[in-house]
């Protein structure tokens, strides 16, 4: 009887040797006359266990990890094809606490299915949302998205349904759906995992967005740092077209939707939606002033829905299960779930999908198991490089857009980067300014010049040249950037800088805690 | 076909695609390893743009290069998650090992070193990419082994 094995093709697994593991398993099976079928699934997102090899047994899928190519022969000896005992045996995958404690809605199929197999996708509730959407009027689809409370997962948390409604109401010869897959934030990888591990979910979400708003073309703008994601998306799109879920006359409904993948070219600011549109049109990715809103004049001047990968990928389930199902997760005005991404100096780094409202402390310790170095955790940057450093006094706040905003922090894309007590917060603040200087699009002065000056001022503070005056100057500069910048690149760089100086003044050589508000 | 011929042919193949300039530039860099400055006027002609516009695009994006890199392109992530796991020291080690500065090429012309801001491997940091192949949880010893393997690969 054929035994089915799963070896991830997610690039975080490939980066620790998954390809060699898969090859070794195939070779070893051949040598031992074992009949195996190797499925290259996505990652479950338990990255400290990669390469996580799973074996399908009558009791369920049994996990082994972290497996290296050198472990393979021993695993065969231990009878792992029947779920045999071995030091790397982790038991049933679904029972691993890290996974079991999650609320996987969007990531339900992640690591379970073959990412590019339409049959596998359909067998796991795939395209149920699209079928439902085809039975509704466009306005009814938009209403479902509105009712679900889904807000943009790319950072700004703007209600997705309102954007869609604007595009639906706009009159134009052509409308577009653009997926923002630029994912430039350090600490974030949920977009990448989606594109590599369940790309058909994004395809389905974009097709639904097209049907809901009258757009017949979609672009996925993927960063050049993600070649694997681009290849997997291309494969998934071809397969969806062949199966009739994409292209002309989707499922004989008379509706059409075409998808095009575009590779970006390494500019962080091209994640900003108007810079992204400029880049897609073939220009320098420089931020456009708003208005006009992209919803009215977006790609090639036409009405355009521009949403993040996870925003669009959340839609199929909302349509399939109904707005209420989704809305019943979460708290306040933060509805549904967020794939939190635990990264940096953390023992159990990975993806944790939970409803809004859990706390950073739960993520850091219940899921993350504390720091990787074993030293005390000192600072946690939430929400990417433009997010604040959150000190321990705030680790019990619920993760909710409004609760974080109230303390001058952001949830953003759900990226969480952990630093232990060896971190020098003045150097991380300096890095934030330096990053802004490198990545600024140059359109406005506070960001273009201010970031360079910011690096210099921090250097003077740390080398104690007129320290008290320089601290005042830095705060002034941050204030100018905060209020005078055209986009959040310059406008939010003060978040990491000010939070570092406010919560960790000693790292800047400021003895008495400076209590000025951020 | 020589380099400029290839560049022109790739540009021509994209000129009628809406927003074809970026895909054309990617195609040229994939084929030639860089975008030769002499090709810029030829690309501009295909797209009916000014040279300045094309040069402006090439120079704006970090991914595009106007001069060839070494055969082995080493990218070390400099972003926060990797920093928290020692990326600064790793970058210094890389510069030392390759004998060149960041953005530089080793004396034998074999290896180039570039910074990169996040490879999406932040839960397995520090991370590097060598000729687009990613590697995670990098130690100095692992770094040396990976670069050595890439150097000796034909
Ligand atoms: C400098 C900068 C970088 C950004 N990078 C991204 C990104 O990589 N991915 C993303 O989805 N949104 C990013 N955004 C937010 C987008 O501008 C925009 O809010 C988002 O694409 C809208 O989609 P959503 O409503 O689904 O979140 C960035 C914003 C700024 C100012
Ligand atoms: S804030 Fe910076 S990135 Fe944003 S528009 Fe101004 S210069 Fe460009
Ligand atoms: S910060 Fe280095 S891979 Fe993300």
XYZ file of C-alpha atoms and ligand atoms in Angstrom:
715
model
C 0.000 0.000 0.000
C 1.254 3.477 -0.845
C 2.211 5.607 2.157
C 1.726 9.337 1.738
C 4.447 11.589 3.135
C 4.480 15.353 3.355
C 7.670 17.401 2.996
C 7.106 21.180 2.874
C 8.134 23.311 -0.066
C 7.720 26.584 1.845
C 10.921 28.560 1.545
C 11.485 28.580 5.319
C 11.640 24.780 5.087
C 13.796 24.890 1.959
C 16.119 27.288 3.792
C 16.895 24.608 6.368
C 17.302 21.781 3.866
C 13.818 20.448 3.004
C 14.833 19.725 -0.584
C 17.596 17.363 0.481
C 15.263 15.731 2.985
C 12.713 15.048 0.248
C 15.386 13.686 -2.080
C 16.827 11.458 0.629
C 13.399 10.083 1.510
C 12.724 9.257 -2.140
C 16.104 7.568 -2.525
C 15.813 5.643 0.733
C 12.273 4.478 -0.102
C 13.483 3.281 -3.469
C 16.397 1.375 -1.933
C 14.090 -0.261 0.599
C 11.323 -1.042 -1.862
C 8.890 1.078 0.115
C 5.933 2.423 -1.819
C 5.682 6.109 -0.941
C 4.078 9.193 -2.401
C 5.710 12.474 -1.385
C 3.447 15.513 -1.344
C 5.204 18.870 -1.223
C 2.858 20.751 1.072
C 3.130 24.272 2.475
C 4.446 24.858 5.974
C 2.353 24.474 9.116
C 4.254 27.523 10.322
C 6.039 25.828 13.227
C 9.386 26.945 11.930
C 11.618 25.666 14.721
C 10.421 22.187 13.710
C 11.252 22.568 10.024
C 11.871 20.420 8.159
C 8.621 18.956 9.526
C 7.931 15.670 7.789
C 4.475 14.160 8.154
C 3.362 10.598 7.517
C -0.272 9.748 6.838
C -1.295 6.880 9.135
C -4.719 5.368 9.874
C -4.723 7.398 13.129
C -3.976 10.658 11.332
C -0.890 12.538 10.218
C 2.130 11.899 12.426
C 4.821 14.593 12.546
C 8.590 14.242 12.732
C 10.824 17.253 13.165
C 13.126 18.970 12.790
C 14.329 16.411 10.248
C 17.632 16.791 8.418
C 18.750 14.627 5.520
C 21.059 12.814 7.912
C 18.067 11.637 9.981
C 16.256 9.958 7.111
C 17.813 6.488 7.192
C 17.252 6.306 10.955
C 13.622 7.286 10.502
C 13.106 4.439 8.066
C 14.832 2.066 10.510
C 12.438 3.222 13.215
C 9.468 2.405 11.002
C 8.329 5.979 10.543
C 6.239 4.988 7.535
C 3.884 3.446 10.097
C 4.294 6.319 12.574
C 6.996 4.497 14.549
C 8.695 5.799 17.676
C 11.775 7.970 17.165
C 13.389 10.861 19.003
C 11.960 13.224 16.377
C 8.419 11.806 16.589
C 6.109 14.635 17.656
C 2.889 12.633 17.661
C -0.183 13.602 15.711
C 0.445 16.924 13.995
C -2.946 18.340 14.903
C -2.285 17.616 18.587
C 0.920 19.671 18.799
C -0.131 22.328 21.339
C 1.256 25.260 19.329
C -1.070 24.297 16.489
C -3.956 23.020 18.548
C -4.341 26.273 20.512
C -4.738 28.320 17.342
C -7.898 29.454 15.598
C -6.981 28.742 12.031
C -9.591 30.182 9.716
C -7.583 31.696 6.890
C -4.684 29.332 7.498
C -6.833 26.221 7.896
C -5.377 24.517 4.834
C -1.832 25.723 5.390
C 0.553 22.792 5.390
C -2.354 20.395 4.993
C -2.806 20.425 1.239
C -0.692 20.404 -1.887
C -0.646 24.163 -2.585
C -1.084 23.949 -6.347
C -3.594 21.105 -6.494
C -7.075 22.319 -7.369
C -8.552 18.939 -6.418
C -6.965 19.124 -2.972
C -8.154 22.699 -2.552
C -11.726 21.836 -3.504
C -11.669 18.856 -1.146
C -10.895 21.304 1.685
C -13.709 23.828 1.181
C -11.889 25.585 -1.645
C -13.941 27.627 -4.119
C -17.067 27.311 -1.955
C -16.863 31.088 -1.440
C -16.556 31.734 -5.164
C -19.554 29.510 -5.914
C -21.600 31.391 -3.351
C -20.418 34.745 -4.739
C -21.589 33.712 -8.211
C -25.080 33.191 -6.806
C -25.235 36.689 -5.308
C -25.603 40.170 -6.738
C -22.397 42.258 -6.565
C -23.858 44.527 -3.886
C -24.731 41.474 -1.775
C -21.143 40.225 -1.919
C -19.881 43.629 -0.859
C -22.439 43.626 1.969
C -21.070 40.303 3.227
C -17.578 41.759 3.356
C -18.867 44.879 5.115
C -20.850 42.815 7.636
C -17.888 40.589 8.408
C -16.042 43.602 9.804
C -12.958 42.670 7.776
C -10.385 45.461 7.865
C -7.300 45.745 5.688
C -4.558 43.470 6.960
C -1.771 45.369 5.206
C -1.306 47.893 7.978
C -3.800 50.731 7.888
C -6.794 48.534 8.881
C -9.270 50.346 6.643
C -12.606 48.476 6.255
C -12.310 46.340 3.122
C -16.022 46.513 2.315
C -16.004 50.294 2.054
C -13.224 50.222 -0.534
C -15.069 47.574 -2.513
C -18.301 49.546 -2.348
C -16.607 52.631 -3.769
C -15.197 50.653 -6.681
C -18.529 48.935 -7.301
C -20.284 52.300 -7.488
C -17.688 53.849 -9.804
C -18.533 53.954 -13.516
C -15.611 53.032 -15.752
C -14.768 50.982 -18.832
C -12.256 48.910 -16.886
C -11.708 48.236 -13.172
C -8.881 46.407 -11.468
C -8.128 44.358 -8.384
C -4.562 44.805 -7.194
C -3.068 42.562 -4.555
C -0.351 44.133 -2.464
C 2.123 41.295 -1.985
C 5.113 43.513 -1.335
C 5.407 42.341 2.307
C 8.487 44.373 3.101
C 8.129 44.473 6.880
C 10.713 42.666 8.939
C 8.986 40.024 11.027
C 6.211 39.336 8.549
C 5.850 36.255 6.409
C 2.144 35.425 6.372
C 1.726 36.796 2.840
C 4.653 34.700 1.673
C 3.259 31.610 3.403
C -0.099 32.173 1.742
C 1.388 32.526 -1.715
C 3.593 29.475 -1.229
C 1.273 27.365 0.896
C -2.277 28.129 -0.229
C -2.108 30.353 -3.311
C -5.510 29.233 -4.588
C -7.080 30.967 -1.593
C -5.650 34.269 -2.842
C -6.744 33.472 -6.395
C -10.260 32.780 -5.119
C -10.343 35.944 -2.996
C -9.292 38.081 -5.937
C -11.822 36.457 -8.254
C -14.549 37.187 -5.695
C -13.352 40.799 -5.446
C -13.550 41.054 -9.224
C -17.053 39.660 -9.378
C -18.144 41.911 -6.517
C -16.882 45.132 -8.069
C -17.046 44.494 -11.804
C -13.274 44.227 -12.260
C -12.152 41.727 -14.874
C -8.408 41.990 -14.361
C -6.223 41.550 -11.342
C -2.548 42.105 -10.671
C -0.522 40.544 -7.890
C 2.521 42.676 -7.133
C 5.038 40.375 -5.443
C 8.384 41.478 -4.065
C 11.437 40.241 -5.932
C 12.812 38.739 -2.718
C 10.142 36.015 -3.014
C 11.006 33.991 -6.143
C 9.419 30.836 -4.718
C 6.153 32.622 -4.082
C 6.108 33.934 -7.647
C 6.688 30.474 -9.101
C 4.027 28.857 -6.910
C 1.480 31.560 -7.734
C 2.094 31.165 -11.450
C 1.548 27.433 -11.168
C -1.616 27.836 -9.093
C -3.067 30.384 -11.511
C -2.486 28.087 -14.487
C -4.161 25.220 -12.659
C -7.152 27.357 -11.622
C -7.591 28.528 -15.217
C -7.499 24.979 -16.506
C -10.129 23.934 -13.994
C -12.394 26.803 -14.996
C -12.205 28.815 -11.767
C -10.366 31.673 -13.423
C -10.263 33.199 -16.888
C -13.147 33.594 -19.305
C -16.597 32.480 -18.265
C -15.792 31.285 -14.738
C -17.760 28.093 -14.027
C -20.008 28.995 -16.966
C -21.337 32.007 -15.116
C -20.640 34.484 -17.874
C -18.169 36.268 -15.546
C -14.502 36.641 -16.402
C -11.451 37.375 -14.333
C -7.825 37.283 -15.389
C -4.823 37.339 -13.068
C -1.323 38.608 -13.771
C 1.663 38.276 -11.447
C 4.138 41.154 -11.455
C 7.571 41.006 -9.870
C 8.623 44.078 -7.912
C 12.203 45.295 -7.788
C 13.293 45.776 -4.213
C 11.889 49.071 -2.935
C 10.202 49.009 0.486
C 8.115 52.086 -0.230
C 6.469 50.297 -3.162
C 4.359 48.574 -0.501
C 2.612 51.923 -0.050
C -0.421 51.598 -2.260
C 0.030 54.588 -4.549
C 3.775 53.957 -4.955
C 2.848 50.383 -5.817
C 0.516 51.589 -8.560
C 3.230 53.840 -9.976
C 5.585 50.892 -9.986
C 3.003 48.615 -11.620
C 2.597 51.178 -14.367
C 6.328 50.958 -15.029
C 7.607 54.065 -13.282
C 9.696 54.916 -10.255
C 7.645 53.868 -7.257
C 7.043 57.305 -5.792
C 4.074 58.033 -3.535
C 1.116 59.837 -5.125
C -0.790 62.481 -3.224
C -4.340 61.443 -2.265
C -6.981 62.327 -3.410
C -7.774 60.943 -5.878
C -8.275 57.675 -4.060
C -7.116 54.541 -5.890
C -10.691 53.273 -5.543
C -11.677 56.004 -8.008
C -8.474 56.575 -9.979
C -6.077 53.718 -9.403
C -4.201 51.509 -11.851
C -4.001 53.177 -15.287
C -6.352 55.819 -13.892
C -9.204 53.325 -13.441
C -11.165 52.396 -10.296
C -9.055 49.912 -8.369
C -9.431 47.781 -5.261
C -6.025 47.487 -3.685
C -5.795 45.074 -0.803
C -3.200 43.096 1.060
C -2.763 39.338 0.484
C -4.339 38.357 3.800
C -7.274 40.742 3.327
C -8.123 39.118 0.001
C -7.350 35.628 1.282
C -9.843 36.105 4.144
C -12.733 36.673 1.760
C -13.401 33.120 0.478
C -14.166 31.879 3.986
C -16.385 34.881 4.722
C -18.439 34.088 1.647
C -18.453 30.351 2.268
C -19.423 30.476 5.952
C -21.170 33.838 6.091
C -20.236 37.218 7.561
C -21.454 36.334 11.046
C -19.224 33.313 11.341
C -16.163 35.466 10.762
C -17.388 38.411 12.784
C -17.935 36.267 15.861
C -14.176 36.031 16.288
C -12.316 39.022 17.666
C -13.134 41.971 19.895
C -14.342 45.556 19.585
C -13.876 46.798 16.051
C -11.136 44.257 15.353
C -13.101 41.327 13.963
C -12.015 37.901 12.848
C -8.520 36.529 13.214
C -5.025 37.724 12.440
C -2.120 35.496 11.492
C 0.382 36.792 14.059
C 3.978 36.194 13.057
C 6.440 35.469 15.843
C 9.966 36.287 14.776
C 13.416 37.319 15.864
C 14.845 36.169 19.173
C 12.108 33.687 20.037
C 12.367 29.980 20.780
C 9.304 28.858 18.906
C 9.065 31.279 16.028
C 6.240 30.809 13.606
C 2.757 31.632 12.555
C -0.022 31.873 15.122
C -3.504 32.574 13.806
C -5.785 33.725 16.627
C -8.771 35.970 17.049
C -7.905 39.560 17.944
C -7.777 40.133 21.670
C -5.079 37.805 22.907
C -2.069 39.465 24.489
C 1.536 39.840 23.496
C 2.546 38.009 26.661
C 0.497 34.966 25.615
C 2.153 35.016 22.222
C 5.647 35.470 23.619
C 5.463 32.796 26.302
C 2.503 30.443 25.741
C 3.270 30.115 22.051
C 6.800 31.436 21.626
C 8.326 29.781 24.696
C 10.399 32.877 25.552
C 13.561 34.082 23.865
C 15.739 31.854 21.682
C 18.839 32.983 23.553
C 17.315 32.109 26.926
C 17.914 35.676 28.117
C 15.113 37.963 29.298
C 13.011 39.558 26.578
C 13.559 43.282 26.564
C 11.668 44.865 23.692
C 9.158 43.680 21.150
C 8.550 45.533 17.920
C 4.990 44.997 16.783
C 3.703 45.895 13.335
C 6.874 46.028 11.255
C 9.772 48.489 11.012
C 7.394 51.450 11.364
C 5.837 49.974 14.510
C 6.628 50.917 18.098
C 8.828 48.964 20.498
C 6.441 47.653 23.116
C 7.878 47.414 26.656
C 6.917 44.750 29.168
C 4.477 47.087 30.945
C 2.244 46.833 27.857
C 2.467 43.130 27.123
C -0.912 42.458 28.730
C -2.869 44.761 26.444
C -5.248 42.936 24.116
C -4.035 42.829 20.525
C -6.699 45.011 19.014
C -6.192 47.893 16.558
C -7.748 50.479 18.872
C -6.094 49.312 22.108
C -2.673 49.484 20.477
C -3.345 52.864 18.876
C -4.288 54.181 22.318
C -0.728 53.609 23.577
C 0.962 54.922 20.432
C 1.639 51.472 18.999
C 0.279 49.589 15.988
C -0.805 46.031 15.253
C -0.119 46.513 11.547
C 0.370 43.321 9.616
C 0.777 41.314 12.838
C 4.539 40.985 12.702
C 6.184 40.547 16.103
C 9.959 40.864 16.417
C 11.499 39.928 19.743
C 14.747 41.334 21.144
C 16.481 40.102 24.300
C 18.303 42.207 26.878
C 21.426 42.394 24.733
C 19.606 44.775 22.390
C 20.780 48.376 22.402
C 17.643 50.399 21.775
C 19.563 53.492 20.686
C 21.056 51.437 17.872
C 17.651 50.067 16.885
C 16.289 53.641 16.847
C 19.236 54.678 14.709
C 18.528 51.770 12.378
C 14.898 52.886 12.002
C 16.080 56.305 10.834
C 18.723 54.758 8.580
C 16.138 52.418 7.023
C 13.875 55.388 6.337
C 16.770 57.247 4.714
C 17.605 54.266 2.496
C 14.017 53.547 1.530
C 12.476 57.038 1.361
C 10.931 57.746 -2.039
C 12.232 61.293 -1.752
C 9.014 63.109 -2.489
C 8.791 65.064 0.753
C 11.420 66.816 2.825
C 10.596 65.681 6.374
C 11.181 62.084 5.360
C 13.968 62.500 2.815
C 16.123 64.906 4.831
C 14.725 64.286 8.286
C 15.726 60.641 8.327
C 19.353 61.444 7.501
C 19.409 64.144 10.163
C 17.789 61.672 12.533
C 20.726 59.284 12.184
C 23.154 62.142 12.907
C 21.243 63.376 15.932
C 21.057 59.883 17.438
C 24.801 59.515 16.890
C 25.363 62.754 18.803
C 23.120 61.565 21.613
C 24.925 58.259 21.990
C 28.353 59.905 21.831
C 27.155 62.465 24.380
C 27.667 65.645 22.377
C 25.217 68.167 23.893
C 23.010 65.271 24.845
C 20.085 67.150 26.458
C 19.747 69.558 23.523
C 20.062 66.764 21.012
C 17.271 64.827 22.705
C 15.014 67.868 22.351
C 16.097 68.168 18.727
C 15.319 64.521 18.050
C 11.831 64.903 19.482
C 11.303 68.007 17.375
C 12.466 66.217 14.290
C 10.154 63.293 15.000
C 7.298 65.714 15.430
C 8.014 67.245 12.023
C 8.231 63.858 10.360
C 5.066 62.663 12.098
C 3.003 65.624 10.985
C 4.718 66.774 7.805
C 5.215 63.578 5.830
C 3.081 62.620 2.874
C 2.920 58.910 3.731
C 3.519 56.601 6.662
C 7.147 55.921 5.720
C 8.250 59.275 7.107
C 5.107 59.613 9.185
C 5.633 56.484 11.253
C 9.412 56.171 11.500
C 9.085 58.225 14.713
C 7.115 55.329 16.277
C 10.089 52.994 16.757
C 12.403 55.936 17.501
C 10.247 57.636 20.135
C 9.143 54.390 21.756
C 12.791 53.380 22.108
C 13.788 56.647 23.747
C 10.669 56.824 25.917
C 10.737 53.275 27.221
C 14.492 52.630 27.267
C 16.069 56.043 28.012
C 19.075 54.441 29.703
C 20.194 53.057 26.331
C 20.532 56.643 25.116
C 22.520 57.688 28.172
C 19.566 59.554 29.624
C 19.613 58.822 33.324
C 16.327 60.211 34.584
C 13.491 58.602 32.651
C 12.171 61.174 30.264
C 8.421 61.023 30.559
C 7.418 63.206 27.610
C 4.617 61.550 25.686
C 5.300 59.847 22.393
C 23.275 37.692 -30.237
C 25.337 40.178 -28.265
C 24.115 41.810 -25.081
C 22.536 44.863 -26.648
C 20.697 42.738 -29.154
C 19.308 40.581 -26.386
C 18.269 43.634 -24.379
C 16.524 45.182 -27.364
C 14.730 41.947 -28.219
C 13.464 41.561 -24.659
C 12.326 45.178 -24.543
C 10.567 44.764 -27.898
C 8.744 41.704 -26.617
C 7.300 43.742 -23.734
C 6.640 47.091 -25.343
C 2.949 46.487 -25.973
C 2.255 44.990 -22.559
C 0.628 47.534 -20.295
C 3.216 48.431 -17.678
C 5.779 46.300 -19.503
C 8.881 48.236 -18.476
C 9.491 46.456 -15.174
C 9.032 42.960 -16.626
C 11.329 43.949 -19.509
C 14.029 45.142 -17.114
C 13.698 41.932 -15.091
C 14.006 39.920 -18.284
C 17.133 41.784 -19.325
C 18.768 41.464 -15.922
C 17.866 37.779 -15.721
C 19.446 37.206 -19.121
C 22.529 39.379 -18.786
C 23.060 39.627 -15.044
C 22.713 43.403 -15.188
C 21.219 46.196 -17.256
C 24.016 47.590 -19.415
C 23.945 51.424 -19.456
C 24.380 51.280 -23.233
C 21.092 49.398 -23.426
C 19.134 52.220 -21.776
C 18.633 54.321 -24.955
C 17.580 51.197 -26.856
C 15.052 50.255 -24.176
C 13.797 53.843 -24.099
C 13.235 53.750 -27.842
C 11.154 50.575 -27.634
C 8.923 52.008 -24.929
C 8.745 55.471 -26.426
C 10.199 56.957 -23.243
C 13.098 59.301 -22.653
C 16.458 57.849 -21.629
C 16.182 59.786 -18.405
C 12.919 58.039 -17.592
C 14.377 54.582 -18.115
C 17.570 55.454 -16.259
C 15.391 56.863 -13.481
C 13.577 53.554 -13.141
C 16.708 51.400 -13.283
C 18.462 53.488 -10.663
C 15.450 53.775 -8.353
C 15.064 50.078 -7.599
C 17.559 48.208 -5.425
C 17.146 45.028 -7.436
C 18.473 46.410 -10.715
C 22.181 46.743 -11.278
C 24.100 48.592 -13.965
C 27.264 46.533 -13.596
C 27.581 42.758 -13.378
C 27.822 41.136 -9.959
C 30.182 38.294 -9.138
C 29.130 34.800 -10.118
C 28.073 34.235 -6.518
C 25.697 36.910 -5.220
C 25.502 36.796 -1.448
C 22.696 38.737 0.200
C 22.685 39.100 3.961
C 19.499 40.246 5.670
C 19.980 43.392 7.706
C 16.447 43.872 8.998
C 15.275 43.799 12.618
C 14.406 40.129 13.119
C 17.760 39.081 11.737
C 19.498 41.785 13.783
C 17.991 40.343 16.950
C 19.818 37.098 16.115
C 23.191 38.568 15.248
C 22.880 39.788 11.652
C 25.292 42.689 12.226
C 28.056 40.322 13.262
C 27.160 37.979 10.407
C 27.432 40.795 7.886
C 30.831 41.739 9.276
C 31.903 38.112 9.029
C 30.649 37.977 5.433
C 32.584 41.097 4.450
C 35.678 39.675 6.077
C 35.342 36.266 4.446
C 34.578 37.605 0.986
C 37.192 40.322 1.316
C 34.871 43.090 0.197
C 32.590 45.719 1.598
C 28.821 45.620 1.455
C 27.795 46.462 -2.152
C 31.283 45.328 -3.208
C 32.774 42.405 -5.107
C 35.634 40.192 -3.938
C 39.096 40.782 -5.406
C 38.850 37.687 -7.614
C 35.564 38.968 -8.995
C 33.771 35.800 -7.874
C 31.510 36.997 -5.057
C 29.414 40.081 -4.486
C 27.956 41.091 -1.154
C 24.653 42.917 -0.890
C 22.419 43.791 2.027
C 18.782 42.765 1.802
C 15.881 43.943 3.929
C 13.971 40.828 4.900
C 13.684 37.538 3.092
C 10.516 36.474 4.916
C 12.513 34.035 7.043
C 12.285 36.176 10.155
C 11.281 33.249 12.392
C 14.441 31.399 11.352
C 16.887 34.291 11.498
C 19.543 35.248 10.633
C 18.958 34.556 6.971
C 20.878 34.915 3.736
C 20.275 34.266 0.054
C 22.968 33.019 -2.302
C 22.035 33.348 -5.968
C 18.354 33.484 -4.944
C 18.595 30.321 -2.833
C 17.631 30.996 0.752
C 19.343 29.719 3.873
C 18.193 30.227 7.461
C 19.653 30.055 10.996
C 23.055 31.016 9.675
C 26.172 30.710 11.814
C 29.584 31.875 10.605
C 30.600 28.246 9.967
C 27.433 27.566 7.992
C 27.995 30.762 6.048
C 31.478 29.661 5.048
C 30.255 26.235 3.964
C 27.397 27.624 1.864
C 29.590 30.193 0.128
C 32.291 27.594 -0.490
C 29.759 25.269 -2.080
C 28.416 28.040 -4.300
C 31.955 29.053 -5.308
C 32.879 25.546 -6.368
C 29.600 24.859 -8.187
C 30.229 25.197 -11.907
C 5.939 52.655 3.475
C 4.738 51.761 3.424
C 4.907 50.419 3.123
C 3.793 49.568 3.044
N 4.000 48.255 2.759
C 2.924 47.444 2.612
C 3.111 46.083 2.246
O 4.242 45.610 2.078
N 2.005 45.294 2.108
C 0.739 45.787 2.303
O -0.210 45.050 2.145
N 0.553 47.063 2.654
C 1.606 47.897 2.806
N 1.388 49.214 3.123
C -0.003 49.670 3.287
C -0.624 50.017 1.940
O -0.320 51.366 1.638
C -2.146 49.890 1.940
O -2.648 50.417 3.110
C -2.610 48.466 1.800
O -2.040 47.851 0.671
C -4.097 48.423 1.653
O -4.550 47.083 1.683
P -5.436 46.580 2.906
O -6.525 47.608 3.090
O -5.947 45.279 2.486
O -4.533 46.541 4.079
C 2.489 50.076 3.256
C 2.333 51.425 3.567
C 3.430 52.258 3.650
C 3.212 53.697 3.979
S 7.070 60.200 3.649
Fe 8.940 59.504 2.606
S 8.302 57.742 1.427
Fe 6.418 58.856 2.005
S 6.047 60.282 0.332
Fe 7.317 61.398 1.755
S 9.422 60.994 1.041
Fe 8.125 59.483 0.050
S 14.259 40.185 9.002
Fe 15.711 38.912 8.025
S 14.440 37.511 7.010
Fe 12.995 38.917 7.820
